């Protein structure tokens, strides 16, 4: 017990700032800097794609279609995320009050951080729509399959903010407070060195991981369709984003509504939550689609032709017995009395069938009326 207490004392009562933020790859014309932020985003994309592809395949989607979709969705999402960040935190790019003193060359430098999830989702959906149309599948079906994977990607990608020492909350004395280097550009002015801050990146990461588990459980229980799981994801994420965003102290666009001034992302989260709730309810009132398929109308895979037994038709039913009309066919029938073949001379055709026989059935064969050979002739070629 005493050793456990000593170990607890040795554990630092804070989250340290990272000593490593990337590495350089030497090239003939210089070096290529690989940032920890970019690696976290990439790891999140890989994990999210894996979960999405597994769920997409279970819904009966065509093989390989997930890649046809994400090749459009990911670039659109990155562009949308960057644009949202630029316009929600415009001072560095356009100057305070858009006075033109900013640096526009910073806009494409996403390795410095700054991807807004709302822009990423909106333009990402546009890209996914293009990919779904090309693959012949329904966008709402893909959105449902991708919702938990999207939340998983966000949970992992948030650790990129830790490598960049950015997007933290206010000062705290909690044992999981986040250390920020005092000489870092993101360290708040006027705050004593050594101050700990709320690790909002960690709060959001844990919130998102819990959401992944929740979405998977709810989807297994209720089997959501029509995009309802995606809108449930939007409600869950924005519910956490409101209180996490309110803790942050980094510079952001402030918006005043209803006499309240707060960060743009807070208002955006509230708006998205209300919209997602309304859409979720409306889609639930429409019921389940019939038929429940991931394919667009007219893009379903061709069904294989159904074939019957040899000599049969497409529905597996054999043709009716052919009428034996020539003497050579009759000659092939065994004689009822002794099993031998009749003479080669033709046998007279019966002029009338005995009473009780079926129309169109030869009642006599080789002049023996009522013999059992009649049954053999009428059953020739019939499937049993």
mmCIF file of C-alpha atoms in Angstrom:
data_model
loop_
_atom_site.group_PDB
_atom_site.id
_atom_site.type_symbol
_atom_site.label_atom_id
_atom_site.label_comp_id
_atom_site.label_asym_id
_atom_site.label_seq_id
_atom_site.Cartn_x
_atom_site.Cartn_y
_atom_site.Cartn_z
ATOM 1 C CA UNK A 1 0.000 0.000 0.000
ATOM 2 C CA UNK A 2 2.818 2.377 0.855
ATOM 3 C CA UNK A 3 4.467 1.741 -2.524
ATOM 4 C CA UNK A 4 1.231 2.682 -4.305
ATOM 5 C CA UNK A 5 1.078 5.946 -2.392
ATOM 6 C CA UNK A 6 4.681 6.718 -3.267
ATOM 7 C CA UNK A 7 3.962 6.004 -6.939
ATOM 8 C CA UNK A 8 0.965 8.329 -6.827
ATOM 9 C CA UNK A 9 3.142 11.089 -5.427
ATOM 10 C CA UNK A 10 5.650 10.655 -8.244
ATOM 11 C CA UNK A 11 2.923 11.028 -10.904
ATOM 12 C CA UNK A 12 2.900 14.642 -12.066
ATOM 13 C CA UNK A 13 -0.305 16.444 -11.148
ATOM 14 C CA UNK A 14 -0.654 17.950 -14.600
ATOM 15 C CA UNK A 15 -0.578 17.137 -18.309
ATOM 16 C CA UNK A 16 2.839 18.211 -19.612
ATOM 17 C CA UNK A 17 3.276 20.183 -22.784
ATOM 18 C CA UNK A 18 4.779 18.066 -25.581
ATOM 19 C CA UNK A 19 8.526 18.164 -26.139
ATOM 20 C CA UNK A 20 8.038 16.980 -29.728
ATOM 21 C CA UNK A 21 5.788 18.508 -32.365
ATOM 22 C CA UNK A 22 7.038 16.848 -35.541
ATOM 23 C CA UNK A 23 10.089 15.731 -37.493
ATOM 24 C CA UNK A 24 11.935 16.651 -40.672
ATOM 25 C CA UNK A 25 12.451 14.486 -43.742
ATOM 26 C CA UNK A 26 15.575 15.468 -45.728
ATOM 27 C CA UNK A 27 14.988 16.075 -49.439
ATOM 28 C CA UNK A 28 17.386 17.008 -52.261
ATOM 29 C CA UNK A 29 16.035 20.555 -52.272
ATOM 30 C CA UNK A 30 15.605 20.964 -48.503
ATOM 31 C CA UNK A 31 13.540 19.350 -45.766
ATOM 32 C CA UNK A 32 9.917 18.335 -45.411
ATOM 33 C CA UNK A 33 8.429 19.070 -42.003
ATOM 34 C CA UNK A 34 5.915 16.482 -40.753
ATOM 35 C CA UNK A 35 3.874 18.001 -37.936
ATOM 36 C CA UNK A 36 2.354 16.089 -35.048
ATOM 37 C CA UNK A 37 -0.910 17.905 -35.750
ATOM 38 C CA UNK A 38 -1.051 16.472 -39.276
ATOM 39 C CA UNK A 39 -0.229 12.979 -38.026
ATOM 40 C CA UNK A 40 -3.141 13.101 -35.572
ATOM 41 C CA UNK A 41 -5.520 14.241 -38.312
ATOM 42 C CA UNK A 42 -4.255 11.453 -40.572
ATOM 43 C CA UNK A 43 -4.588 8.835 -37.817
ATOM 44 C CA UNK A 44 -8.139 10.000 -37.149
ATOM 45 C CA UNK A 45 -9.031 9.723 -40.835
ATOM 46 C CA UNK A 46 -7.623 6.188 -41.039
ATOM 47 C CA UNK A 47 -9.490 5.034 -37.922
ATOM 48 C CA UNK A 48 -12.721 6.669 -39.045
ATOM 49 C CA UNK A 49 -12.448 5.102 -42.502
ATOM 50 C CA UNK A 50 -11.883 1.679 -41.020
ATOM 51 C CA UNK A 51 -15.010 1.860 -38.847
ATOM 52 C CA UNK A 52 -17.049 3.336 -41.701
ATOM 53 C CA UNK A 53 -15.964 0.680 -44.192
ATOM 54 C CA UNK A 54 -16.900 -2.117 -41.781
ATOM 55 C CA UNK A 55 -20.352 -0.653 -41.153
ATOM 56 C CA UNK A 56 -20.878 0.197 -44.828
ATOM 57 C CA UNK A 57 -20.129 -3.378 -45.913
ATOM 58 C CA UNK A 58 -22.580 -4.766 -43.336
ATOM 59 C CA UNK A 59 -25.335 -2.684 -44.910
ATOM 60 C CA UNK A 60 -24.895 -4.440 -48.232
ATOM 61 C CA UNK A 61 -23.055 -1.668 -50.047
ATOM 62 C CA UNK A 62 -21.114 -2.508 -53.220
ATOM 63 C CA UNK A 63 -17.531 -3.514 -52.603
ATOM 64 C CA UNK A 64 -15.066 -0.642 -52.870
ATOM 65 C CA UNK A 65 -17.762 2.048 -52.971
ATOM 66 C CA UNK A 66 -16.562 3.568 -49.684
ATOM 67 C CA UNK A 67 -13.332 4.629 -51.418
ATOM 68 C CA UNK A 68 -15.283 6.078 -54.347
ATOM 69 C CA UNK A 69 -17.072 8.295 -51.830
ATOM 70 C CA UNK A 70 -14.281 9.336 -49.466
ATOM 71 C CA UNK A 71 -11.986 10.326 -52.331
ATOM 72 C CA UNK A 72 -14.428 13.220 -52.761
ATOM 73 C CA UNK A 73 -15.539 13.716 -49.162
ATOM 74 C CA UNK A 74 -12.106 14.050 -47.513
ATOM 75 C CA UNK A 75 -10.649 16.820 -49.738
ATOM 76 C CA UNK A 76 -13.942 18.736 -49.614
ATOM 77 C CA UNK A 77 -14.026 18.326 -45.829
ATOM 78 C CA UNK A 78 -10.476 19.623 -45.345
ATOM 79 C CA UNK A 79 -11.170 22.661 -47.522
ATOM 80 C CA UNK A 80 -14.456 23.350 -45.744
ATOM 81 C CA UNK A 81 -12.878 22.965 -42.320
ATOM 82 C CA UNK A 82 -10.111 25.404 -43.172
ATOM 83 C CA UNK A 83 -12.469 27.996 -44.620
ATOM 84 C CA UNK A 84 -14.705 27.860 -41.544
ATOM 85 C CA UNK A 85 -11.695 28.357 -39.262
ATOM 86 C CA UNK A 86 -10.416 31.301 -41.300
ATOM 87 C CA UNK A 87 -13.726 33.129 -41.171
ATOM 88 C CA UNK A 88 -14.454 32.257 -37.525
ATOM 89 C CA UNK A 89 -10.993 33.491 -36.436
ATOM 90 C CA UNK A 90 -10.183 36.100 -39.083
ATOM 91 C CA UNK A 91 -7.743 38.423 -37.286
ATOM 92 C CA UNK A 92 -4.590 36.534 -38.228
ATOM 93 C CA UNK A 93 -5.592 36.423 -41.877
ATOM 94 C CA UNK A 94 -7.403 39.705 -42.488
ATOM 95 C CA UNK A 95 -6.388 41.805 -39.491
ATOM 96 C CA UNK A 96 -8.565 43.087 -36.627
ATOM 97 C CA UNK A 97 -11.845 44.307 -37.984
ATOM 98 C CA UNK A 98 -10.774 43.147 -41.470
ATOM 99 C CA UNK A 99 -8.453 46.150 -41.701
ATOM 100 C CA UNK A 100 -6.130 44.356 -44.124
ATOM 101 C CA UNK A 101 -3.184 43.996 -41.754
ATOM 102 C CA UNK A 102 -3.400 40.190 -41.626
ATOM 103 C CA UNK A 103 -1.354 37.671 -43.560
ATOM 104 C CA UNK A 104 -3.324 35.916 -46.297
ATOM 105 C CA UNK A 105 -0.439 33.522 -46.942
ATOM 106 C CA UNK A 106 -1.298 31.793 -43.658
ATOM 107 C CA UNK A 107 -4.643 30.549 -45.002
ATOM 108 C CA UNK A 108 -3.335 27.400 -46.761
ATOM 109 C CA UNK A 109 -0.911 26.558 -43.919
ATOM 110 C CA UNK A 110 -3.136 24.039 -42.182
ATOM 111 C CA UNK A 111 -0.113 22.466 -40.469
ATOM 112 C CA UNK A 112 -0.290 25.405 -38.051
ATOM 113 C CA UNK A 113 -3.679 24.136 -36.932
ATOM 114 C CA UNK A 114 -7.164 25.381 -37.517
ATOM 115 C CA UNK A 115 -9.852 23.120 -39.007
ATOM 116 C CA UNK A 116 -13.436 23.983 -38.132
ATOM 117 C CA UNK A 117 -15.611 20.902 -37.834
ATOM 118 C CA UNK A 118 -18.740 22.625 -39.123
ATOM 119 C CA UNK A 119 -17.156 23.639 -42.404
ATOM 120 C CA UNK A 120 -15.598 20.186 -42.684
ATOM 121 C CA UNK A 121 -18.977 18.477 -42.228
ATOM 122 C CA UNK A 122 -20.893 20.739 -44.608
ATOM 123 C CA UNK A 123 -18.446 20.584 -47.510
ATOM 124 C CA UNK A 124 -17.631 16.973 -46.651
ATOM 125 C CA UNK A 125 -21.294 16.094 -47.205
ATOM 126 C CA UNK A 126 -21.177 17.871 -50.566
ATOM 127 C CA UNK A 127 -18.190 15.760 -51.557
ATOM 128 C CA UNK A 128 -19.864 12.600 -50.238
ATOM 129 C CA UNK A 129 -22.966 13.406 -52.290
ATOM 130 C CA UNK A 130 -20.865 13.564 -55.446
ATOM 131 C CA UNK A 131 -19.212 10.257 -54.589
ATOM 132 C CA UNK A 132 -22.526 8.591 -53.757
ATOM 133 C CA UNK A 133 -24.057 9.666 -57.060
ATOM 134 C CA UNK A 134 -21.098 8.239 -58.925
ATOM 135 C CA UNK A 135 -21.240 4.981 -56.945
ATOM 136 C CA UNK A 136 -25.026 4.638 -57.292
ATOM 137 C CA UNK A 137 -25.785 4.627 -53.551
ATOM 138 C CA UNK A 138 -27.918 6.743 -51.246
ATOM 139 C CA UNK A 139 -26.271 9.595 -49.361
ATOM 140 C CA UNK A 140 -28.424 9.180 -46.186
ATOM 141 C CA UNK A 141 -27.421 5.510 -45.986
ATOM 142 C CA UNK A 142 -23.754 6.431 -46.162
ATOM 143 C CA UNK A 143 -24.187 9.210 -43.586
ATOM 144 C CA UNK A 144 -25.657 6.697 -41.133
ATOM 145 C CA UNK A 145 -22.788 4.284 -41.717
ATOM 146 C CA UNK A 146 -20.184 7.032 -41.352
ATOM 147 C CA UNK A 147 -21.528 8.808 -38.239
ATOM 148 C CA UNK A 148 -19.649 6.783 -35.574
ATOM 149 C CA UNK A 149 -16.503 6.797 -37.701
ATOM 150 C CA UNK A 150 -16.678 10.557 -38.062
ATOM 151 C CA UNK A 151 -16.868 10.963 -34.288
ATOM 152 C CA UNK A 152 -13.939 8.561 -33.863
ATOM 153 C CA UNK A 153 -11.857 10.597 -36.320
ATOM 154 C CA UNK A 154 -12.617 13.765 -34.345
ATOM 155 C CA UNK A 155 -11.647 12.099 -31.059
ATOM 156 C CA UNK A 156 -8.206 11.174 -32.393
ATOM 157 C CA UNK A 157 -7.671 14.342 -34.400
ATOM 158 C CA UNK A 158 -8.209 16.516 -31.315
ATOM 159 C CA UNK A 159 -4.842 15.380 -29.978
ATOM 160 C CA UNK A 160 -3.250 17.454 -32.705
ATOM 161 C CA UNK A 161 -4.186 20.513 -30.625
ATOM 162 C CA UNK A 162 -2.061 19.148 -27.803
ATOM 163 C CA UNK A 163 1.001 18.973 -30.069
ATOM 164 C CA UNK A 164 0.334 22.560 -31.177
ATOM 165 C CA UNK A 165 -0.349 23.729 -27.584
ATOM 166 C CA UNK A 166 -3.564 25.429 -28.630
ATOM 167 C CA UNK A 167 -7.294 25.593 -27.954
ATOM 168 C CA UNK A 168 -7.103 25.167 -24.180
ATOM 169 C CA UNK A 169 -9.423 26.470 -21.505
ATOM 170 C CA UNK A 170 -9.053 28.856 -18.613
ATOM 171 C CA UNK A 171 -6.664 28.461 -15.642
ATOM 172 C CA UNK A 172 -7.298 25.559 -13.284
ATOM 173 C CA UNK A 173 -5.769 23.884 -10.226
ATOM 174 C CA UNK A 174 -7.103 20.438 -11.110
ATOM 175 C CA UNK A 175 -4.532 17.632 -11.181
ATOM 176 C CA UNK A 176 -5.131 17.135 -14.903
ATOM 177 C CA UNK A 177 -4.403 20.753 -15.738
ATOM 178 C CA UNK A 178 -2.534 21.326 -19.015
ATOM 179 C CA UNK A 179 0.944 22.830 -19.093
ATOM 180 C CA UNK A 180 1.678 25.388 -21.817
ATOM 181 C CA UNK A 181 5.196 26.651 -22.477
ATOM 182 C CA UNK A 182 5.461 30.252 -21.292
ATOM 183 C CA UNK A 183 7.356 31.192 -24.463
ATOM 184 C CA UNK A 184 4.721 29.687 -26.719
ATOM 185 C CA UNK A 185 2.829 32.173 -28.891
ATOM 186 C CA UNK A 186 -0.481 30.767 -27.591
ATOM 187 C CA UNK A 187 0.357 31.391 -23.923
ATOM 188 C CA UNK A 188 -2.122 34.032 -22.657
ATOM 189 C CA UNK A 189 -0.684 37.463 -21.988
ATOM 190 C CA UNK A 190 -0.589 38.597 -18.367
ATOM 191 C CA UNK A 191 -0.825 35.062 -16.949
ATOM 192 C CA UNK A 192 2.014 33.862 -14.652
ATOM 193 C CA UNK A 193 4.337 31.203 -16.035
ATOM 194 C CA UNK A 194 3.558 27.742 -14.762
ATOM 195 C CA UNK A 195 -0.192 28.320 -14.814
ATOM 196 C CA UNK A 196 -2.208 25.215 -15.671
ATOM 197 C CA UNK A 197 -5.163 25.323 -18.052
ATOM 198 C CA UNK A 198 -8.215 23.182 -18.738
ATOM 199 C CA UNK A 199 -7.287 20.581 -21.408
ATOM 200 C CA UNK A 200 -10.335 21.141 -23.572
ATOM 201 C CA UNK A 201 -8.823 18.961 -26.302
ATOM 202 C CA UNK A 202 -8.892 16.045 -23.839
ATOM 203 C CA UNK A 203 -12.447 16.797 -22.723
ATOM 204 C CA UNK A 204 -13.650 16.747 -26.302
ATOM 205 C CA UNK A 205 -11.681 13.630 -27.175
ATOM 206 C CA UNK A 206 -13.182 11.681 -24.268
ATOM 207 C CA UNK A 207 -16.652 13.042 -25.027
ATOM 208 C CA UNK A 208 -16.341 11.882 -28.630
ATOM 209 C CA UNK A 209 -15.102 8.410 -27.691
ATOM 210 C CA UNK A 210 -18.079 7.972 -25.384
ATOM 211 C CA UNK A 211 -20.280 9.125 -28.258
ATOM 212 C CA UNK A 212 -18.848 6.462 -30.583
ATOM 213 C CA UNK A 213 -19.871 3.745 -28.127
ATOM 214 C CA UNK A 214 -23.289 5.341 -27.606
ATOM 215 C CA UNK A 215 -24.039 5.599 -31.335
ATOM 216 C CA UNK A 216 -23.033 2.003 -31.955
ATOM 217 C CA UNK A 217 -25.240 0.749 -29.126
ATOM 218 C CA UNK A 218 -28.250 2.839 -30.193
ATOM 219 C CA UNK A 219 -27.879 1.852 -33.830
ATOM 220 C CA UNK A 220 -27.752 -1.836 -32.913
ATOM 221 C CA UNK A 221 -30.852 -1.393 -30.771
ATOM 222 C CA UNK A 222 -32.960 0.755 -33.133
ATOM 223 C CA UNK A 223 -31.343 0.150 -36.553
ATOM 224 C CA UNK A 224 -31.617 3.791 -37.663
ATOM 225 C CA UNK A 225 -32.183 4.624 -41.345
ATOM 226 C CA UNK A 226 -32.847 7.714 -43.535
ATOM 227 C CA UNK A 227 -29.841 9.521 -42.047
ATOM 228 C CA UNK A 228 -31.254 9.571 -38.518
ATOM 229 C CA UNK A 229 -28.069 8.234 -36.929
ATOM 230 C CA UNK A 230 -26.106 11.066 -38.521
ATOM 231 C CA UNK A 231 -28.459 13.664 -37.055
ATOM 232 C CA UNK A 232 -28.221 11.901 -33.699
ATOM 233 C CA UNK A 233 -24.443 12.278 -34.002
ATOM 234 C CA UNK A 234 -24.899 15.999 -34.698
ATOM 235 C CA UNK A 235 -27.049 16.400 -31.585
ATOM 236 C CA UNK A 236 -24.630 14.537 -29.363
ATOM 237 C CA UNK A 237 -21.538 16.327 -30.591
ATOM 238 C CA UNK A 238 -23.019 19.818 -30.377
ATOM 239 C CA UNK A 239 -24.349 19.120 -26.890
ATOM 240 C CA UNK A 240 -20.794 18.578 -25.697
ATOM 241 C CA UNK A 241 -19.309 21.252 -27.901
ATOM 242 C CA UNK A 242 -21.389 24.006 -26.258
ATOM 243 C CA UNK A 243 -19.921 23.550 -22.780
ATOM 244 C CA UNK A 244 -16.427 22.698 -24.008
ATOM 245 C CA UNK A 245 -16.326 25.682 -26.356
ATOM 246 C CA UNK A 246 -17.478 27.998 -23.564
ATOM 247 C CA UNK A 247 -14.372 27.012 -21.553
ATOM 248 C CA UNK A 248 -11.854 28.022 -24.225
ATOM 249 C CA UNK A 249 -9.943 31.311 -23.980
ATOM 250 C CA UNK A 250 -8.269 31.470 -27.398
ATOM 251 C CA UNK A 251 -9.202 34.278 -29.762
ATOM 252 C CA UNK A 252 -12.425 33.707 -31.700
ATOM 253 C CA UNK A 253 -15.154 35.686 -33.413
ATOM 254 C CA UNK A 254 -17.715 36.952 -30.879
ATOM 255 C CA UNK A 255 -21.391 37.119 -31.838
ATOM 256 C CA UNK A 256 -24.179 38.907 -29.940
ATOM 257 C CA UNK A 257 -27.653 37.359 -30.096
ATOM 258 C CA UNK A 258 -30.630 37.811 -27.786
ATOM 259 C CA UNK A 259 -28.572 40.117 -25.589
ATOM 260 C CA UNK A 260 -25.845 37.497 -25.102
ATOM 261 C CA UNK A 261 -22.343 37.791 -26.552
ATOM 262 C CA UNK A 262 -20.357 34.603 -26.929
ATOM 263 C CA UNK A 263 -18.159 32.723 -29.336
ATOM 264 C CA UNK A 264 -19.376 32.004 -32.849
ATOM 265 C CA UNK A 265 -18.854 28.262 -32.329
ATOM 266 C CA UNK A 266 -21.221 28.289 -29.355
ATOM 267 C CA UNK A 267 -24.011 29.825 -31.406
ATOM 268 C CA UNK A 268 -23.245 27.479 -34.281
ATOM 269 C CA UNK A 269 -23.462 24.481 -31.958
ATOM 270 C CA UNK A 270 -26.823 25.628 -30.600
ATOM 271 C CA UNK A 271 -28.194 26.196 -34.096
ATOM 272 C CA UNK A 272 -26.973 22.805 -35.338
ATOM 273 C CA UNK A 273 -28.402 21.034 -32.287
ATOM 274 C CA UNK A 274 -31.872 22.529 -32.792
ATOM 275 C CA UNK A 275 -31.794 21.794 -36.532
ATOM 276 C CA UNK A 276 -30.592 18.213 -35.996
ATOM 277 C CA UNK A 277 -33.297 17.579 -33.398
ATOM 278 C CA UNK A 278 -36.025 18.825 -35.740
ATOM 279 C CA UNK A 279 -34.778 16.759 -38.685
ATOM 280 C CA UNK A 280 -34.382 13.668 -36.493
ATOM 281 C CA UNK A 281 -38.014 13.929 -35.352
ATOM 282 C CA UNK A 282 -39.357 14.572 -38.871
ATOM 283 C CA UNK A 283 -37.467 11.621 -40.336
ATOM 284 C CA UNK A 284 -38.737 9.395 -37.543
ATOM 285 C CA UNK A 285 -42.344 10.227 -38.402
ATOM 286 C CA UNK A 286 -41.859 9.074 -41.998
ATOM 287 C CA UNK A 287 -41.126 5.525 -40.939
ATOM 288 C CA UNK A 288 -38.685 3.073 -42.440
ATOM 289 C CA UNK A 289 -38.057 3.206 -46.208
ATOM 290 C CA UNK A 290 -39.380 0.380 -48.343
ATOM 291 C CA UNK A 291 -37.412 -1.348 -49.619
ATOM 292 C CA UNK A 292 -34.532 -0.801 -47.215
ATOM 293 C CA UNK A 293 -31.605 -0.560 -49.628
ATOM 294 C CA UNK A 294 -28.420 1.480 -49.940
ATOM 295 C CA UNK A 295 -28.771 1.711 -53.716
ATOM 296 C CA UNK A 296 -30.240 4.583 -55.681
ATOM 297 C CA UNK A 297 -33.367 3.721 -57.722
ATOM 298 C CA UNK A 298 -32.332 1.991 -60.915
ATOM 299 C CA UNK A 299 -28.784 1.329 -59.699
ATOM 300 C CA UNK A 300 -29.462 -1.969 -57.959
ATOM 301 C CA UNK A 301 -27.235 -4.867 -59.010
ATOM 302 C CA UNK A 302 -28.719 -7.180 -61.653
ATOM 303 C CA UNK A 303 -30.272 -10.316 -60.218
ATOM 304 C CA UNK A 304 -28.857 -13.593 -61.556
ATOM 305 C CA UNK A 305 -31.135 -15.517 -63.938
ATOM 306 C CA UNK A 306 -33.020 -18.387 -62.308
ATOM 307 C CA UNK A 307 -32.674 -21.626 -64.259
ATOM 308 C CA UNK A 308 -34.540 -24.865 -63.699
ATOM 309 C CA UNK A 309 -33.579 -28.474 -64.364
ATOM 310 C CA UNK A 310 -32.257 -29.535 -67.723
ATOM 311 C CA UNK A 311 -34.953 -29.135 -70.346
ATOM 312 C CA UNK A 312 -36.978 -26.817 -68.098
ATOM 313 C CA UNK A 313 -38.014 -23.186 -68.376
ATOM 314 C CA UNK A 314 -36.633 -20.149 -66.453
ATOM 315 C CA UNK A 315 -39.030 -20.646 -63.536
ATOM 316 C CA UNK A 316 -37.896 -24.234 -63.092
ATOM 317 C CA UNK A 317 -41.120 -25.843 -64.422
ATOM 318 C CA UNK A 318 -40.682 -28.513 -67.071
ATOM 319 C CA UNK A 319 -42.582 -28.419 -70.348
ATOM 320 C CA UNK A 320 -45.659 -30.601 -70.659
ATOM 321 C CA UNK A 321 -45.293 -34.038 -72.091
ATOM 322 C CA UNK A 322 -44.820 -33.994 -75.855
ATOM 323 C CA UNK A 323 -47.447 -35.880 -77.812
ATOM 324 C CA UNK A 324 -46.087 -39.061 -79.314
ATOM 325 C CA UNK A 325 -47.333 -38.861 -82.880
ATOM 326 C CA UNK A 326 -45.107 -41.103 -84.940
ATOM 327 C CA UNK A 327 -44.837 -44.841 -85.073
ATOM 328 C CA UNK A 328 -41.087 -44.825 -84.453
ATOM 329 C CA UNK A 329 -41.602 -43.312 -81.028
ATOM 330 C CA UNK A 330 -44.195 -45.954 -80.220
ATOM 331 C CA UNK A 331 -41.838 -48.638 -81.352
ATOM 332 C CA UNK A 332 -39.458 -47.621 -78.596
ATOM 333 C CA UNK A 333 -42.035 -48.489 -75.933
ATOM 334 C CA UNK A 334 -41.771 -51.988 -74.391
ATOM 335 C CA UNK A 335 -44.613 -54.407 -74.903
ATOM 336 C CA UNK A 336 -46.919 -54.602 -71.930
ATOM 337 C CA UNK A 337 -47.258 -58.345 -71.999
ATOM 338 C CA UNK A 338 -43.717 -59.617 -72.295
ATOM 339 C CA UNK A 339 -41.488 -56.532 -72.178
ATOM 340 C CA UNK A 340 -40.259 -57.103 -75.759
ATOM 341 C CA UNK A 341 -40.437 -54.579 -78.548
ATOM 342 C CA UNK A 342 -43.423 -54.914 -80.912
ATOM 343 C CA UNK A 343 -43.034 -55.776 -84.550
ATOM 344 C CA UNK A 344 -41.838 -53.064 -86.835
ATOM 345 C CA UNK A 345 -45.261 -52.932 -88.494
ATOM 346 C CA UNK A 346 -47.238 -49.868 -87.410
ATOM 347 C CA UNK A 347 -50.000 -50.389 -84.909
ATOM 348 C CA UNK A 348 -53.457 -49.034 -85.541
ATOM 349 C CA UNK A 349 -54.267 -45.929 -83.623
ATOM 350 C CA UNK A 350 -57.091 -46.318 -81.161
ATOM 351 C CA UNK A 351 -60.287 -44.762 -82.345
ATOM 352 C CA UNK A 352 -61.675 -43.961 -78.963
ATOM 353 C CA UNK A 353 -60.407 -43.715 -75.449
ATOM 354 C CA UNK A 354 -62.088 -45.785 -72.814
ATOM 355 C CA UNK A 355 -64.339 -44.032 -70.384
ATOM 356 C CA UNK A 356 -62.580 -42.370 -67.461
ATOM 357 C CA UNK A 357 -59.344 -41.647 -69.275
ATOM 358 C CA UNK A 358 -57.866 -38.155 -69.511
ATOM 359 C CA UNK A 359 -58.351 -36.184 -72.740
ATOM 360 C CA UNK A 360 -55.292 -36.122 -74.952
ATOM 361 C CA UNK A 361 -53.824 -39.318 -73.420
ATOM 362 C CA UNK A 362 -53.435 -42.439 -75.501
ATOM 363 C CA UNK A 363 -55.629 -44.941 -73.774
ATOM 364 C CA UNK A 364 -54.265 -47.900 -75.701
ATOM 365 C CA UNK A 365 -50.813 -48.830 -76.898
ATOM 366 C CA UNK A 366 -50.057 -51.579 -79.402
ATOM 367 C CA UNK A 367 -53.760 -52.642 -79.419
ATOM 368 C CA UNK A 368 -53.950 -53.493 -75.726
ATOM 369 C CA UNK A 369 -56.676 -51.209 -74.276
ATOM 370 C CA UNK A 370 -56.607 -50.513 -70.559
ATOM 371 C CA UNK A 371 -53.106 -51.976 -70.244
ATOM 372 C CA UNK A 372 -50.505 -50.557 -67.925
ATOM 373 C CA UNK A 373 -48.448 -49.476 -70.963
ATOM 374 C CA UNK A 374 -50.816 -46.540 -71.254
ATOM 375 C CA UNK A 375 -49.544 -45.183 -67.933
ATOM 376 C CA UNK A 376 -45.952 -45.612 -69.107
ATOM 377 C CA UNK A 377 -46.588 -43.688 -72.303
ATOM 378 C CA UNK A 378 -48.410 -40.832 -70.639
ATOM 379 C CA UNK A 379 -45.717 -40.425 -67.988
ATOM 380 C CA UNK A 380 -42.766 -40.382 -70.422
ATOM 381 C CA UNK A 381 -40.715 -37.161 -70.025
ATOM 382 C CA UNK A 382 -42.624 -35.835 -66.949
ATOM 383 C CA UNK A 383 -40.612 -34.438 -64.012
ATOM 384 C CA UNK A 384 -41.295 -36.234 -60.738
#
